[in-house]
PDB file of C-alpha atoms in Angstrom:
ATOM      1  CA  MET Y   1     -11.251 -16.531  -2.633  1.00 37.00           C
ATOM      2  CA  SER Y   2     -12.822 -13.469  -4.929  1.00 41.00           C
ATOM      3  CA  SER Y   3     -15.183 -15.270  -7.582  1.00 39.00           C
ATOM      4  CA  GLU Y   4     -12.509 -13.313 -10.210  1.00 43.00           C
ATOM      5  CA  SER Y   5      -9.416 -14.851  -9.190  1.00 41.00           C
ATOM      6  CA  SER Y   6      -7.624 -17.695 -10.632  1.00 41.00           C
ATOM      7  CA  GLN Y   7      -4.533 -19.446  -9.040  1.00 41.00           C
ATOM      8  CA  SER Y   8      -1.361 -21.162 -10.536  1.00 39.00           C
ATOM      9  CA  SER Y   9       1.251 -22.077  -8.338  1.00 36.00           C
ATOM     10  CA  GLY Y  10       5.263 -21.774  -9.205  1.00 38.00           C
ATOM     11  CA  SER Y  11       7.817 -23.161  -7.841  1.00 37.00           C
ATOM     12  CA  SER Y  12       8.721 -23.189  -4.297  1.00 42.00           C
ATOM     13  CA  GLU Y  13      10.296 -19.771  -4.456  1.00 59.00           C
ATOM     14  CA  SER Y  14       6.997 -17.869  -5.498  1.00 71.00           C
ATOM     15  CA  SER Y  15       3.327 -18.339  -6.352  1.00 88.00           C
ATOM     16  CA  GLU Y  16       0.671 -16.015  -8.386  1.00 92.00           C
ATOM     17  CA  GLU Y  17      -2.894 -15.326  -7.815  1.00 95.00           C
ATOM     18  CA  ARG Y  18      -4.671 -13.383 -10.413  1.00 96.00           C
ATOM     19  CA  PHE Y  19      -7.646 -11.031  -9.365  1.00 96.00           C
ATOM     20  CA  GLY Y  20      -9.523 -10.327 -12.333  1.00 95.00           C
ATOM     21  CA  GLU Y  21      -7.244  -9.271 -15.719  1.00 96.00           C
ATOM     22  CA  PHE Y  22      -5.575  -6.298 -14.051  1.00 97.00           C
ATOM     23  CA  VAL Y  23      -4.356  -7.469 -10.351  1.00 98.00           C
ATOM     24  CA  ALA Y  24      -1.478 -10.335  -9.382  1.00 97.00           C
ATOM     25  CA  VAL Y  25      -0.827 -11.242  -5.759  1.00 97.00           C
ATOM     26  CA  ARG Y  26       2.584 -12.809  -5.680  1.00 96.00           C
ATOM     27  CA  ARG Y  27       3.899 -14.986  -2.803  1.00 94.00           C
ATOM     28  CA  HIS Y  28       7.939 -14.666  -2.369  1.00 87.00           C
ATOM     29  CA  GLY Y  29       8.953 -17.629  -0.591  1.00 77.00           C
ATOM     30  CA  ALA Y  30       7.846 -18.690   2.693  1.00 75.00           C
ATOM     31  CA  ASP Y  31       8.900 -15.518   4.673  1.00 86.00           C
ATOM     32  CA  GLY Y  32       5.441 -13.872   4.473  1.00 94.00           C
ATOM     33  CA  VAL Y  33       6.264 -10.917   2.147  1.00 97.00           C
ATOM     34  CA  VAL Y  34       3.427 -10.695  -0.797  1.00 97.00           C
ATOM     35  CA  GLU Y  35       3.639  -8.551  -3.671  1.00 98.00           C
ATOM     36  CA  LEU Y  36       0.430  -6.895  -4.919  1.00 98.00           C
ATOM     37  CA  ALA Y  37       1.072  -6.116  -8.693  1.00 98.00           C
ATOM     38  CA  LEU Y  38      -1.281  -3.657 -10.746  1.00 98.00           C
ATOM     39  CA  ASP Y  39      -1.032  -5.476 -14.055  1.00 97.00           C
ATOM     40  CA  ARG Y  40      -2.427  -2.777 -16.742  1.00 97.00           C
ATOM     41  CA  PRO Y  41       0.757  -1.898 -18.445  1.00 97.00           C
ATOM     42  CA  LYS Y  42      -0.912  -0.839 -21.679  1.00 96.00           C
ATOM     43  CA  ALA Y  43      -3.223   1.887 -19.886  1.00 97.00           C
ATOM     44  CA  MET Y  44      -0.062   2.843 -17.496  1.00 97.00           C
ATOM     45  CA  ASN Y  45      -2.231   0.995 -14.561  1.00 97.00           C
ATOM     46  CA  ALA Y  46      -5.271   3.853 -15.149  1.00 97.00           C
ATOM     47  CA  VAL Y  47      -7.745   2.818 -12.813  1.00 97.00           C
ATOM     48  CA  SER Y  48     -10.785   1.309 -14.094  1.00 96.00           C
ATOM     49  CA  THR Y  49     -13.698   0.144 -12.709  1.00 96.00           C
ATOM     50  CA  ALA Y  50     -12.897  -3.277 -12.947  1.00 96.00           C
ATOM     51  CA  MET Y  51      -9.223  -2.619 -12.206  1.00 97.00           C
ATOM     52  CA  ALA Y  52     -11.020  -1.070  -8.665  1.00 97.00           C
ATOM     53  CA  ARG Y  53     -12.982  -3.930  -7.947  1.00 97.00           C
ATOM     54  CA  SER Y  54      -9.835  -6.229  -8.513  1.00 98.00           C
ATOM     55  CA  ILE Y  55      -7.996  -4.270  -6.303  1.00 98.00           C
ATOM     56  CA  GLY Y  56     -10.469  -4.270  -3.440  1.00 98.00           C
ATOM     57  CA  ALA Y  57     -11.041  -8.148  -3.701  1.00 97.00           C
ATOM     58  CA  ALA Y  58      -7.069  -8.998  -2.980  1.00 98.00           C
ATOM     59  CA  CYS Y  59      -6.878  -6.399  -0.357  1.00 98.00           C
ATOM     60  CA  ALA Y  60     -10.205  -8.549   1.061  1.00 98.00           C
ATOM     61  CA  ALA Y  61      -8.111 -11.393   0.598  1.00 97.00           C
ATOM     62  CA  LEU Y  62      -4.980 -10.457   1.797  1.00 98.00           C
ATOM     63  CA  SER Y  63      -6.760  -9.066   5.093  1.00 97.00           C
ATOM     64  CA  ALA Y  64      -8.008 -12.201   5.924  1.00 96.00           C
ATOM     65  CA  ASP Y  65      -4.792 -14.324   5.222  1.00 95.00           C
ATOM     66  CA  PRO Y  66      -2.351 -14.641   8.274  1.00 93.00           C
ATOM     67  CA  ALA Y  67       0.454 -15.842   6.232  1.00 93.00           C
ATOM     68  CA  ALA Y  68       0.731 -12.585   4.958  1.00 96.00           C
ATOM     69  CA  ARG Y  69       3.104 -10.438   7.138  1.00 97.00           C
ATOM     70  CA  VAL Y  70       4.395  -7.560   4.625  1.00 98.00           C
ATOM     71  CA  VAL Y  71       2.384  -6.334   1.334  1.00 98.00           C
ATOM     72  CA  VAL Y  72       4.249  -4.847  -1.195  1.00 98.00           C
ATOM     73  CA  LEU Y  73       2.463  -2.690  -3.844  1.00 98.00           C
ATOM     74  CA  THR Y  74       4.220  -2.659  -7.432  1.00 98.00           C
ATOM     75  CA  SER Y  75       3.557  -2.066 -11.145  1.00 98.00           C
ATOM     76  CA  THR Y  76       4.384  -4.129 -14.477  1.00 97.00           C
ATOM     77  CA  ALA Y  77       4.021  -0.977 -16.199  1.00 97.00           C
ATOM     78  CA  GLU Y  78       7.208   0.374 -17.769  1.00 96.00           C
ATOM     79  CA  ARG Y  79       6.673   4.403 -17.713  1.00 96.00           C
ATOM     80  CA  ALA Y  80       4.639   4.292 -14.656  1.00 98.00           C
ATOM     81  CA  PHE Y  81       3.507   2.940 -11.129  1.00 98.00           C
ATOM     82  CA  CYS Y  82      -0.121   4.097 -11.604  1.00 98.00           C
ATOM     83  CA  VAL Y  83      -1.258   7.518 -13.674  1.00 97.00           C
ATOM     84  CA  GLY Y  84      -4.772   7.166 -11.460  1.00 95.00           C
ATOM     85  CA  ALA Y  85      -8.213   7.370 -12.526  1.00 93.00           C
ATOM     86  CA  ASP Y  86      -9.152   5.943 -16.111  1.00 93.00           C
ATOM     87  CA  LEU Y  87     -10.338   9.115 -17.638  1.00 91.00           C
ATOM     88  CA  LYS Y  88     -11.427   7.381 -20.794  1.00 92.00           C
ATOM     89  CA  GLU Y  89     -13.689   5.452 -18.969  1.00 92.00           C
ATOM     90  CA  ARG Y  90     -14.709   8.148 -16.960  1.00 89.00           C
ATOM     91  CA  ASN Y  91     -15.854  10.696 -19.984  1.00 90.00           C
ATOM     92  CA  SER Y  92     -18.478   7.912 -20.722  1.00 94.00           C
ATOM     93  CA  LEU Y  93     -20.141   7.554 -17.477  1.00 92.00           C
ATOM     94  CA  THR Y  94     -23.237   9.004 -16.838  1.00 94.00           C
ATOM     95  CA  ASP Y  95     -23.549  10.874 -13.681  1.00 94.00           C
ATOM     96  CA  ALA Y  96     -25.827   7.793 -12.304  1.00 95.00           C
ATOM     97  CA  GLU Y  97     -22.975   5.526 -13.628  1.00 93.00           C
ATOM     98  CA  LEU Y  98     -20.658   7.844 -11.543  1.00 92.00           C
ATOM     99  CA  VAL Y  99     -22.327   7.968  -8.540  1.00 93.00           C
ATOM    100  CA  ARG Y 100     -22.783   3.873  -8.879  1.00 94.00           C
ATOM    101  CA  GLN Y 101     -19.121   3.479  -9.392  1.00 92.00           C
ATOM    102  CA  ARG Y 102     -17.681   5.675  -6.248  1.00 95.00           C
ATOM    103  CA  PRO Y 103     -18.293   2.501  -3.797  1.00 95.00           C
ATOM    104  CA  THR Y 104     -16.081   0.553  -5.802  1.00 96.00           C
ATOM    105  CA  THR Y 105     -13.517   3.141  -6.280  1.00 95.00           C
ATOM    106  CA  ARG Y 106     -13.655   3.653  -2.628  1.00 96.00           C
ATOM    107  CA  GLY Y 107     -13.179   0.032  -2.145  1.00 96.00           C
ATOM    108  CA  ALA Y 108      -9.984  -0.079  -3.653  1.00 97.00           C
ATOM    109  CA  TYR Y 109      -8.093   2.760  -2.160  1.00 97.00           C
ATOM    110  CA  GLY Y 110     -10.000   2.180   1.316  1.00 97.00           C
ATOM    111  CA  GLY Y 111      -8.425  -1.779   0.751  1.00 98.00           C
ATOM    112  CA  VAL Y 112      -4.956  -0.712   0.477  1.00 98.00           C
ATOM    113  CA  LEU Y 113      -5.501   1.646   3.290  1.00 98.00           C
ATOM    114  CA  GLU Y 114      -7.006  -0.788   5.559  1.00 97.00           C
ATOM    115  CA  LEU Y 115      -4.552  -3.547   5.102  1.00 98.00           C
ATOM    116  CA  PRO Y 116      -3.369  -4.696   8.401  1.00 97.00           C
ATOM    117  CA  MET Y 117      -0.407  -5.817   8.254  1.00 97.00           C
ATOM    118  CA  PRO Y 118       2.794  -3.283   6.668  1.00 98.00           C
ATOM    119  CA  THR Y 119       2.492  -1.967   3.579  1.00 98.00           C
ATOM    120  CA  ILE Y 120       5.277  -0.597   0.763  1.00 98.00           C
ATOM    121  CA  ALA Y 121       4.819   1.038  -2.179  1.00 98.00           C
ATOM    122  CA  ALA Y 122       7.077   0.585  -4.781  1.00 98.00           C
ATOM    123  CA  VAL Y 123       7.216   3.565  -7.135  1.00 98.00           C
ATOM    124  CA  HIS Y 124       8.620   4.585 -10.384  1.00 98.00           C
ATOM    125  CA  GLY Y 125       7.811   6.481 -13.081  1.00 98.00           C
ATOM    126  CA  PHE Y 126       4.518   8.829 -13.130  1.00 98.00           C
ATOM    127  CA  ALA Y 127       2.377   8.579  -9.687  1.00 98.00           C
ATOM    128  CA  LEU Y 128      -0.529  10.948 -10.055  1.00 98.00           C
ATOM    129  CA  GLY Y 129      -3.998  11.454  -8.465  1.00 97.00           C
ATOM    130  CA  GLY Y 130      -4.967   7.932  -7.794  1.00 97.00           C
ATOM    131  CA  GLY Y 131      -1.962   6.475  -8.418  1.00 98.00           C
ATOM    132  CA  PHE Y 132       0.082   8.682  -5.889  1.00 98.00           C
ATOM    133  CA  GLU Y 133      -3.036   8.049  -3.365  1.00 98.00           C
ATOM    134  CA  LEU Y 134      -2.399   4.282  -3.541  1.00 98.00           C
ATOM    135  CA  ALA Y 135       0.945   4.805  -2.883  1.00 98.00           C
ATOM    136  CA  LEU Y 136       0.179   7.255   0.225  1.00 98.00           C
ATOM    137  CA  SER Y 137      -1.895   4.368   1.546  1.00 98.00           C
ATOM    138  CA  CYS Y 138       0.773   2.511   2.099  1.00 98.00           C
ATOM    139  CA  ASP Y 139       3.013   2.842   5.210  1.00 98.00           C
ATOM    140  CA  VAL Y 140       6.048   3.666   3.279  1.00 98.00           C
ATOM    141  CA  ILE Y 141       7.195   4.663  -0.241  1.00 98.00           C
ATOM    142  CA  VAL Y 142      10.288   3.689  -1.477  1.00 98.00           C
ATOM    143  CA  ALA Y 143      10.576   5.544  -5.088  1.00 98.00           C
ATOM    144  CA  ASP Y 144      13.342   5.262  -7.600  1.00 98.00           C
ATOM    145  CA  ALA Y 145      15.030   8.320  -9.560  1.00 98.00           C
ATOM    146  CA  THR Y 146      12.744   8.334 -11.927  1.00 98.00           C
ATOM    147  CA  ALA Y 147       9.572   9.021 -10.300  1.00 98.00           C
ATOM    148  CA  VAL Y 148       7.107  11.552 -10.597  1.00 98.00           C
ATOM    149  CA  VAL Y 149       4.260  11.945  -8.243  1.00 98.00           C
ATOM    150  CA  GLY Y 150       1.548  14.393  -7.455  1.00 98.00           C
ATOM    151  CA  LEU Y 151      -2.263  15.242  -7.188  1.00 98.00           C
ATOM    152  CA  PRO Y 152      -3.566  16.876 -10.216  1.00 97.00           C
ATOM    153  CA  GLU Y 153      -7.257  16.619  -9.734  1.00 96.00           C
ATOM    154  CA  VAL Y 154      -8.296  19.964  -9.605  1.00 97.00           C
ATOM    155  CA  SER Y 155      -6.751  20.580 -13.192  1.00 96.00           C
ATOM    156  CA  VAL Y 156      -9.375  18.323 -14.610  1.00 93.00           C
ATOM    157  CA  GLY Y 157     -12.340  19.738 -12.528  1.00 94.00           C
ATOM    158  CA  VAL Y 158     -12.521  17.276  -9.410  1.00 95.00           C
ATOM    159  CA  ILE Y 159     -10.948  16.678  -6.187  1.00 96.00           C
ATOM    160  CA  PRO Y 160      -8.329  13.861  -4.847  1.00 96.00           C
ATOM    161  CA  GLY Y 161     -11.036  11.148  -4.281  1.00 95.00           C
ATOM    162  CA  GLY Y 162      -8.943   8.556  -2.943  1.00 96.00           C
ATOM    163  CA  GLY Y 163      -7.873   9.536   0.365  1.00 97.00           C
ATOM    164  CA  GLY Y 164      -5.662  12.438  -1.121  1.00 97.00           C
ATOM    165  CA  THR Y 165      -6.713  15.575   1.047  1.00 98.00           C
ATOM    166  CA  GLN Y 166      -6.436  13.528   4.066  1.00 97.00           C
ATOM    167  CA  LEU Y 167      -3.363  11.429   3.839  1.00 98.00           C
ATOM    168  CA  LEU Y 168      -1.245  14.112   2.197  1.00 98.00           C
ATOM    169  CA  PRO Y 169      -1.354  16.584   5.187  1.00 97.00           C
ATOM    170  CA  ARG Y 170      -0.823  14.075   7.235  1.00 96.00           C
ATOM    171  CA  ARG Y 171       2.456  13.141   5.499  1.00 96.00           C
ATOM    172  CA  VAL Y 172       3.774  16.527   4.821  1.00 97.00           C
ATOM    173  CA  GLY Y 173       1.242  19.179   6.805  1.00 96.00           C
ATOM    174  CA  ALA Y 174      -1.840  21.014   6.132  1.00 97.00           C
ATOM    175  CA  ALA Y 175      -0.002  24.338   4.188  1.00 98.00           C
ATOM    176  CA  ARG Y 176       2.299  22.273   1.991  1.00 98.00           C
ATOM    177  CA  ALA Y 177      -0.524  19.650   1.335  1.00 98.00           C
ATOM    178  CA  ALA Y 178      -2.854  22.698   0.304  1.00 98.00           C
ATOM    179  CA  GLU Y 179      -0.229  24.202  -1.836  1.00 98.00           C
ATOM    180  CA  LEU Y 180       0.508  20.924  -3.864  1.00 98.00           C
ATOM    181  CA  ILE Y 181      -3.368  20.026  -4.154  1.00 98.00           C
ATOM    182  CA  PHE Y 182      -3.996  23.547  -5.325  1.00 98.00           C
ATOM    183  CA  THR Y 183      -1.400  23.981  -7.963  1.00 98.00           C
ATOM    184  CA  ALA Y 184      -1.843  20.821  -9.066  1.00 98.00           C
ATOM    185  CA  ARG Y 185       1.994  20.346  -9.459  1.00 97.00           C
ATOM    186  CA  ARG Y 186       4.257  17.518 -10.269  1.00 98.00           C
ATOM    187  CA  VAL Y 187       7.033  16.504  -7.938  1.00 98.00           C
ATOM    188  CA  GLU Y 188      10.268  14.914  -9.028  1.00 98.00           C
ATOM    189  CA  ALA Y 189      11.753  12.360  -7.164  1.00 98.00           C
ATOM    190  CA  ALA Y 190      14.507  14.262  -5.502  1.00 98.00           C
ATOM    191  CA  GLU Y 191      11.844  17.006  -4.503  1.00 98.00           C
ATOM    192  CA  ALA Y 192       9.350  14.483  -3.305  1.00 98.00           C
ATOM    193  CA  LEU Y 193      11.979  13.258  -1.042  1.00 98.00           C
ATOM    194  CA  SER Y 194      13.228  16.470   0.644  1.00 98.00           C
ATOM    195  CA  LEU Y 195       9.267  17.384   1.004  1.00 98.00           C
ATOM    196  CA  GLY Y 196       8.482  14.075   2.927  1.00 98.00           C
ATOM    197  CA  LEU Y 197       6.322  12.979  -0.344  1.00 98.00           C
ATOM    198  CA  VAL Y 198       8.257   9.794  -0.487  1.00 98.00           C
ATOM    199  CA  ASP Y 199      10.288   8.155   2.179  1.00 98.00           C
ATOM    200  CA  GLN Y 200      13.134   6.771  -0.082  1.00 98.00           C
ATOM    201  CA  VAL Y 201      14.471   7.126  -3.312  1.00 98.00           C
ATOM    202  CA  VAL Y 202      16.819   4.600  -5.084  1.00 98.00           C
ATOM    203  CA  GLU Y 203      18.358   4.097  -8.364  1.00 98.00           C
ATOM    204  CA  ALA Y 204      16.374   3.904 -11.589  1.00 98.00           C
ATOM    205  CA  GLY Y 205      14.429   0.639 -11.793  1.00 97.00           C
ATOM    206  CA  ARG Y 206      15.341  -0.335  -8.304  1.00 98.00           C
ATOM    207  CA  ALA Y 207      12.338   0.452  -6.314  1.00 98.00           C
ATOM    208  CA  ARG Y 208      10.651  -2.879  -6.428  1.00 98.00           C
ATOM    209  CA  ASP Y 209      14.017  -4.973  -5.517  1.00 97.00           C
ATOM    210  CA  GLU Y 210      14.544  -2.100  -2.772  1.00 98.00           C
ATOM    211  CA  ALA Y 211      10.606  -2.230  -1.328  1.00 98.00           C
ATOM    212  CA  LEU Y 212      10.893  -6.307  -1.179  1.00 97.00           C
ATOM    213  CA  ALA Y 213      14.005  -6.462   0.543  1.00 97.00           C
ATOM    214  CA  LEU Y 214      12.643  -3.914   2.935  1.00 97.00           C
ATOM    215  CA  ALA Y 215       9.705  -5.772   3.308  1.00 97.00           C
ATOM    216  CA  GLY Y 216      12.153  -9.150   4.322  1.00 96.00           C
ATOM    217  CA  ARG Y 217      13.551  -7.304   6.893  1.00 96.00           C
ATOM    218  CA  MET Y 218      10.093  -5.974   8.013  1.00 97.00           C
ATOM    219  CA  ALA Y 219       8.810  -9.842   7.747  1.00 96.00           C
ATOM    220  CA  ALA Y 220      11.574 -11.276   9.805  1.00 95.00           C
ATOM    221  CA  ASN Y 221       9.943 -10.045  12.907  1.00 95.00           C
ATOM    222  CA  SER Y 222       6.331 -11.000  14.987  1.00 95.00           C
ATOM    223  CA  PRO Y 223       3.333 -11.036  12.552  1.00 94.00           C
ATOM    224  CA  VAL Y 224       1.320 -10.507  15.807  1.00 95.00           C
ATOM    225  CA  GLY Y 225       3.995  -7.402  16.873  1.00 96.00           C
ATOM    226  CA  LEU Y 226       3.509  -5.900  13.445  1.00 96.00           C
ATOM    227  CA  ARG Y 227      -0.061  -6.007  13.128  1.00 96.00           C
ATOM    228  CA  ALA Y 228      -0.701  -4.506  16.294  1.00 96.00           C
ATOM    229  CA  ALA Y 229       2.075  -1.765  15.875  1.00 97.00           C
ATOM    230  CA  LYS Y 230       0.750  -0.588  12.812  1.00 96.00           C
ATOM    231  CA  ARG Y 231      -2.767  -0.760  14.584  1.00 96.00           C
ATOM    232  CA  ALA Y 232      -1.525   1.965  17.280  1.00 96.00           C
ATOM    233  CA  LEU Y 233       0.647   4.093  14.679  1.00 96.00           C
ATOM    234  CA  ARG Y 234      -2.655   4.459  12.813  1.00 94.00           C
ATOM    235  CA  LEU Y 235      -5.005   4.680  15.489  1.00 95.00           C
ATOM    236  CA  GLY Y 236      -2.960   6.957  17.413  1.00 95.00           C
ATOM    237  CA  HIS Y 237      -2.313   9.461  14.825  1.00 92.00           C
ATOM    238  CA  GLY Y 238      -3.759  13.150  15.447  1.00 89.00           C
ATOM    239  CA  MET Y 239      -4.859  11.909  18.945  1.00 93.00           C
ATOM    240  CA  ASP Y 240      -3.491  14.080  22.345  1.00 95.00           C
ATOM    241  CA  LEU Y 241      -0.923  11.833  24.201  1.00 96.00           C
ATOM    242  CA  ALA Y 242      -2.961  10.656  26.729  1.00 97.00           C
ATOM    243  CA  ALA Y 243      -5.731   9.232  24.184  1.00 96.00           C
ATOM    244  CA  GLY Y 244      -2.830   7.593  22.238  1.00 96.00           C
ATOM    245  CA  LEU Y 245      -1.203   6.220  24.945  1.00 96.00           C
ATOM    246  CA  GLU Y 246      -4.162   4.283  25.845  1.00 97.00           C
ATOM    247  CA  ILE Y 247      -4.377   3.114  22.351  1.00 96.00           C
ATOM    248  CA  GLU Y 248      -0.978   1.724  22.462  1.00 96.00           C
ATOM    249  CA  ASP Y 249      -1.832  -0.089  25.811  1.00 96.00           C
ATOM    250  CA  ALA Y 250      -4.714  -1.599  24.350  1.00 96.00           C
ATOM    251  CA  ALA Y 251      -2.442  -2.987  21.060  1.00 96.00           C
ATOM    252  CA  TRP Y 252       0.335  -3.990  23.995  1.00 95.00           C
ATOM    253  CA  ARG Y 253      -2.036  -6.323  25.704  1.00 95.00           C
ATOM    254  CA  THR Y 254      -2.969  -7.823  22.250  1.00 91.00           C
ATOM    255  CA  VAL Y 255       0.630  -9.076  22.011  1.00 93.00           C
ATOM    256  CA  ALA Y 256       1.906  -9.170  25.750  1.00 93.00           C
ATOM    257  CA  PHE Y 257      -0.091 -12.777  26.055  1.00 93.00           C
ATOM    258  CA  SER Y 258       0.259 -14.043  22.573  1.00 94.00           C
ATOM    259  CA  GLY Y 259       2.449 -17.207  20.794  1.00 94.00           C
ATOM    260  CA  ASP Y 260       4.859 -14.483  19.496  1.00 93.00           C
ATOM    261  CA  ARG Y 261       5.663 -12.975  22.582  1.00 93.00           C
ATOM    262  CA  ALA Y 262       6.506 -16.096  23.834  1.00 92.00           C
ATOM    263  CA  GLU Y 263       8.458 -17.579  21.207  1.00 87.00           C
ATOM    264  CA  GLY Y 264      10.537 -14.081  20.920  1.00 90.00           C
ATOM    265  CA  VAL Y 265      11.195 -14.325  24.523  1.00 90.00           C
ATOM    266  CA  ALA Y 266      12.544 -17.827  24.392  1.00 93.00           C
ATOM    267  CA  ALA Y 267      14.483 -16.992  20.958  1.00 90.00           C
ATOM    268  CA  PHE Y 268      16.028 -14.582  22.923  1.00 92.00           C
ATOM    269  CA  ASN Y 269      17.399 -16.545  25.432  1.00 93.00           C
ATOM    270  CA  ASP Y 270      18.527 -19.715  23.548  1.00 93.00           C
ATOM    271  CA  LYS Y 271      20.167 -16.919  21.278  1.00 92.00           C
ATOM    272  CA  ARG Y 272      18.510 -18.522  18.055  1.00 93.00           C
ATOM    273  CA  ARG Y 273      16.071 -17.198  15.475  1.00 91.00           C
ATOM    274  CA  PRO Y 274      12.281 -17.003  16.417  1.00 92.00           C
ATOM    275  CA  ASN Y 275       9.932 -19.342  14.695  1.00 89.00           C
ATOM    276  CA  TRP Y 276       6.683 -17.268  14.783  1.00 90.00           C
ATOM    277  CA  PRO Y 277       3.618 -19.105  15.677  1.00 90.00           C
ATOM    278  CA  GLY Y 278       1.849 -15.760  14.417  1.00 87.00           C
ATOM    279  CA  GLN Y 279      -1.031 -15.806  16.966  1.00 85.00           C
TER     280      GLN Y 279
END
């Protein structure tokens, strides 16, 4: 466990583990759904050095946890999912301090991106700059009607540095990504859905609930299968078909002889729900 974290047990339905002051990991029952909550509401979850360190530590812990089947990235801030980098802190850093901070920042965004299980971002309000990059690092983005997304970094003299220049074109294509990044414009929920910036738009205030429900449907499936399918999807993206099929075959081999595969087949034949061993 991270040296920053402390744990307090809740009911059998949920528990919470803190990573520093600004990140909480909440486990929902025994179904393997885990909520990674950004919890710096007074700053609309602006990502400071301390918060970035905590996000990275939480992701490292989740990556090593076989009981975590699906992770939902949420926000406790009323008006925002995350407004990106803490520019007040950035303004106080010297060039040397900014260089030293960079690995910590990359560790936060890379931590979310590299989570081995399916991930869902539950977006409401502002998801701008690094905030939208955290969402883009997830496999699925569920937004509510209040969501406003964008990568406005060039308007303050920088570029997206949390994966945005690479993740956005993979979602919407190179030309569309270029237009959005070069104009630094903000996109409201309905247009974001039409452009493919988010995957689902729900009623205001419903993003977290809908994302958790979706996570529950995913978590009902084989943990081994979920992780292998994600690995094949991620590694195969952008490859030519022949290379992609080899990646898929390698992922298939990791599940074909697993306990989950044996249980899944047995449960199907017995007409019952599987009791996944997760190995």
